Amino acid sequence: MEKLLIKGGNNLSGKIKCSGAKNAALPMIAATILSDEKIILKNLPYLQDITTIFELLGSMGAEILLDENMNFTISSSNLKDIEARYELVKTMRASILVLGPLLAKYGKAKIALPGGCAIGTRPVNFHLDALKQLGAEINLKNGYIEASAKKLQGNKIKFDGVTVTGTENLMMAATLAEGRTILTNVAKEPEIIDLAEMLNSMGAKISGAGSDEIIIDGVESLHRTEYVIPADRIEAGTYLAAAAVTNGNITVEGINPKRLMKVIYKLNDAGAQISHDENSISISMKKDRPRPVDVTTAPFPEFPTDMQAQFSVINAISNGTSNIYETVFENRFMHILELNRMGCDITVQGNHAVINGVPSLYGAEVMATDLRASASLILAGLCAKGETIVDRIYHIDRGYERIEEKLNYLGADITRLPS
Ligand code: UD1
């Protein structure tokens, strides 16, 4: 397995460009199933999760072409197979995103149950309950979700809990349902708005995305479109956090700061100077050590759970004590044990981490457990004294495009060690 060797202590400086957002791209690729025409997606990030969903679509019979400008043309009409097999689903829970589109377009779907993962049980009951309310018949058999429907029927649906991919699944399914669907208690993440915009550009009739209520008027069919994947707000936030822990001075380009306001406020609280325009964010961390900042994760527009691990590192080297409450996922503190091996002083009780800042961290061999946990270990390695080796970095390749290249461009010293 490949590893990253990080020589810590360098201050980051310079400019980098944000890649396309994984969490926007995944539902958009799934949405191509809804159309008989070709969909062109631009600015797709080169990531393992994107390869996985293409593999999934390809295994069903979709045609995927890449041109010289790195634009993907996806033709998902006439799929021959409507099954998402366990081998693929187990590596990426977001495979569940094909359920809604398959049901809406083909009237049936067979998807392996995602099961547990490193950051909690992450069930899909909200997706399934809501799809049933559109008239789908759903059975769980031999580890698979078997779903069918003659024609989905619009309905008023209140989600039992806020779910990002659940909201996306339902939004996609309802585009081809008969009549009006009203979704409430929905997720309001920017990626929901992105998906609604893309679907509307295909002829869907969706309003209210980004608010508490999404209204979808079903249409007969969806047509071709071209869509540019927006920048990845979590990637941007991770690089800003990397600058914060290395007394850095960097600009992340291509990102709309409105997608990251809570993170920007917290970086300010930690003592960073932030400036931004519509399409970039700059950070300068002149303070010797960050100030401690309390963080409570919650659905957008609150502080994103996907930035929690990175803020654990900012707090770990701060000049005081802070609290992090993780309210979105159970068991999302796997990075803490590894961080403590690098000299952090963090105790966890349930969903609450108490972090006593220490003056400095030291390098160690650590193991990544999930995507954002790996990011936090890299951040810790960047500010630690000596060498850090991060193992199991396949987690990071799922969600960060060329991370060591980008960080090295900013002045870091990271080498990818072959397996
Ligand atoms: C998405 C993001 C992920 C992010 C998360 C929360 C993608 C591809 N992934 O994941 O990066 O960390 O949102 O912002 O966009 N839940 C249930 N039943 C369900 C669905 C969810 O109990 O049917 C629970 C989950 O276990 C979790 C919470 O609801 O505790 C939120 O999960 P959800 O918003 O669904 O996360 P994902 O969509 O999987």
Short mmCIF file of N, CA and C and ligand atoms in Angstrom, two decimals, residues 22-24 26-27 93-94 97 119-128 161-166 168 187 189 191 233 299 304-306 327-330 332 372, ligand 1:
data_model
loop_
_atom_site.label_atom_id
_atom_site.label_comp_id
_atom_site.label_asym_id
_atom_site.label_seq_id
_atom_site.Cartn_x
_atom_site.Cartn_y
_atom_site.Cartn_z
N LYS A 22 -16.02 16.55 -5.53
CA LYS A 22 -16.43 15.14 -5.57
C LYS A 22 -17.92 14.99 -5.24
N ASN A 23 -18.34 15.66 -4.17
CA ASN A 23 -19.71 15.45 -3.71
C ASN A 23 -20.76 16.12 -4.61
N ALA A 24 -20.30 17.00 -5.50
CA ALA A 24 -21.22 17.52 -6.52
C ALA A 24 -21.21 16.59 -7.72
N LEU A 26 -20.53 13.29 -7.97
CA LEU A 26 -21.10 11.94 -7.86
C LEU A 26 -22.61 11.91 -8.19
N PRO A 27 -23.43 12.77 -7.57
CA PRO A 27 -24.86 12.73 -7.94
C PRO A 27 -25.10 13.15 -9.38
N ARG A 93 -20.01 4.27 -0.52
CA ARG A 93 -21.42 4.30 -0.13
C ARG A 93 -22.27 5.13 -1.08
N ALA A 94 -21.64 6.16 -1.68
CA ALA A 94 -22.41 7.05 -2.56
C ALA A 94 -22.97 6.33 -3.78
N LEU A 97 -26.54 6.45 -4.83
CA LEU A 97 -27.11 7.54 -5.64
C LEU A 97 -27.71 7.06 -6.96
N ILE A 119 -16.93 5.47 9.60
CA ILE A 119 -17.45 6.59 10.38
C ILE A 119 -18.91 6.37 10.80
N GLY A 120 -19.19 5.17 11.24
CA GLY A 120 -20.52 4.91 11.79
C GLY A 120 -21.33 3.99 10.90
N THR A 121 -22.55 3.75 11.31
CA THR A 121 -23.36 2.76 10.59
C THR A 121 -23.84 3.28 9.24
N ARG A 122 -24.10 4.58 9.14
CA ARG A 122 -24.52 5.22 7.90
C ARG A 122 -25.58 4.41 7.13
N PRO A 123 -26.75 4.26 7.73
CA PRO A 123 -27.80 3.50 7.03
C PRO A 123 -28.42 4.30 5.87
N VAL A 124 -29.31 3.65 5.11
CA VAL A 124 -29.97 4.34 4.00
C VAL A 124 -31.49 4.32 4.16
N ASN A 125 -31.94 4.13 5.43
CA ASN A 125 -33.37 4.02 5.66
C ASN A 125 -34.16 5.24 5.22
N PHE A 126 -33.56 6.44 5.35
CA PHE A 126 -34.29 7.65 4.94
C PHE A 126 -34.54 7.65 3.42
N HIS A 127 -33.54 7.17 2.68
CA HIS A 127 -33.70 7.08 1.21
C HIS A 127 -34.87 6.13 0.90
N LEU A 128 -34.82 4.96 1.54
CA LEU A 128 -35.78 3.92 1.18
C LEU A 128 -37.21 4.31 1.59
N GLY A 161 -34.80 12.36 8.80
CA GLY A 161 -33.56 13.02 9.25
C GLY A 161 -32.93 13.68 8.04
N VAL A 162 -32.10 14.66 8.28
CA VAL A 162 -31.49 15.38 7.15
C VAL A 162 -30.40 14.52 6.53
N THR A 163 -30.53 14.26 5.25
CA THR A 163 -29.52 13.44 4.55
C THR A 163 -29.20 14.06 3.20
N VAL A 164 -27.90 14.18 2.92
CA VAL A 164 -27.47 14.84 1.69
C VAL A 164 -27.78 13.94 0.48
N THR A 165 -27.20 12.72 0.49
CA THR A 165 -27.42 11.85 -0.68
C THR A 165 -28.88 11.40 -0.75
N GLY A 166 -29.56 11.33 0.40
CA GLY A 166 -30.99 10.97 0.40
C GLY A 166 -31.80 12.04 -0.32
N GLU A 168 -30.68 14.06 -2.53
CA GLU A 168 -30.31 14.01 -3.95
C GLU A 168 -31.02 12.85 -4.66
N ALA A 187 -31.72 18.33 3.00
CA ALA A 187 -30.38 18.90 3.14
C ALA A 187 -30.30 20.17 2.29
N GLU A 189 -27.15 21.64 1.50
CA GLU A 189 -25.76 21.79 1.08
C GLU A 189 -25.70 22.40 -0.33
N GLU A 191 -24.16 21.44 -2.78
CA GLU A 191 -24.20 20.39 -3.82
C GLU A 191 -25.64 20.03 -4.20
N ARG A 233 -15.53 22.63 -1.98
CA ARG A 233 -15.40 23.51 -0.80
C ARG A 233 -14.61 22.83 0.32
N PRO A 299 -25.61 19.94 9.72
CA PRO A 299 -25.84 20.13 8.28
C PRO A 299 -25.69 21.60 7.87
N PRO A 304 -19.32 22.15 8.61
CA PRO A 304 -19.37 20.82 7.97
C PRO A 304 -18.61 19.74 8.74
N THR A 305 -19.24 18.60 8.86
CA THR A 305 -18.56 17.45 9.49
C THR A 305 -17.29 17.09 8.71
N ASP A 306 -17.29 17.35 7.40
CA ASP A 306 -16.12 17.01 6.58
C ASP A 306 -14.92 17.91 6.86
N THR A 327 -21.98 16.12 15.60
CA THR A 327 -23.40 15.76 15.72
C THR A 327 -23.94 15.08 14.48
N VAL A 328 -23.14 15.00 13.40
CA VAL A 328 -23.68 14.42 12.16
C VAL A 328 -23.45 12.91 12.12
N PHE A 329 -22.21 12.50 12.39
CA PHE A 329 -21.90 11.06 12.35
C PHE A 329 -21.48 10.56 13.72
N GLU A 330 -21.85 9.34 14.01
CA GLU A 330 -21.31 8.68 15.19
C GLU A 330 -19.91 8.18 14.81
N ARG A 332 -16.93 9.45 14.46
CA ARG A 332 -16.08 10.13 13.48
C ARG A 332 -14.87 10.78 14.15
N ARG A 372 -11.46 12.07 5.49
CA ARG A 372 -11.09 13.33 6.15
C ARG A 372 -10.11 13.09 7.29
C1 UD1 B 1 -22.77 13.22 2.42
C2 UD1 B 1 -21.39 13.51 1.89
C3 UD1 B 1 -20.35 13.35 3.01
C4 UD1 B 1 -20.74 14.22 4.20
C5 UD1 B 1 -22.17 13.96 4.63
C6 UD1 B 1 -22.65 14.92 5.69
C7 UD1 B 1 -21.57 12.83 -0.42
C8 UD1 B 1 -21.20 11.86 -1.47
N1 UD1 B 1 -21.13 12.58 0.81
O1 UD1 B 1 -22.78 11.86 2.86
O2 UD1 B 1 -19.09 13.78 2.49
O3 UD1 B 1 -19.89 13.91 5.29
O4 UD1 B 1 -23.06 14.10 3.50
O5 UD1 B 1 -22.51 16.22 5.29
O6 UD1 B 1 -22.20 13.84 -0.70
N2 UD1 B 1 -28.57 8.75 7.93
C9 UD1 B 1 -29.47 7.82 8.37
N3 UD1 B 1 -30.28 7.21 7.44
C10 UD1 B 1 -30.20 7.51 6.11
C11 UD1 B 1 -29.27 8.47 5.67
C12 UD1 B 1 -28.45 9.09 6.61
O7 UD1 B 1 -29.58 7.54 9.55
O8 UD1 B 1 -30.95 6.93 5.32
C13 UD1 B 1 -27.69 9.43 8.91
C14 UD1 B 1 -26.22 9.12 8.68
O9 UD1 B 1 -25.85 7.93 9.33
C15 UD1 B 1 -25.56 10.34 9.28
C16 UD1 B 1 -26.54 11.46 8.93
O10 UD1 B 1 -27.79 10.83 8.69
O11 UD1 B 1 -25.47 10.21 10.66
C17 UD1 B 1 -26.17 12.31 7.73
O12 UD1 B 1 -25.82 11.46 6.64
P1 UD1 B 1 -25.96 11.88 5.12
O13 UD1 B 1 -26.25 13.34 5.00
O14 UD1 B 1 -26.90 10.94 4.45
O15 UD1 B 1 -24.50 11.60 4.56
P2 UD1 B 1 -24.17 11.11 3.12
O16 UD1 B 1 -25.19 11.63 2.18
O17 UD1 B 1 -23.86 9.67 3.14
#
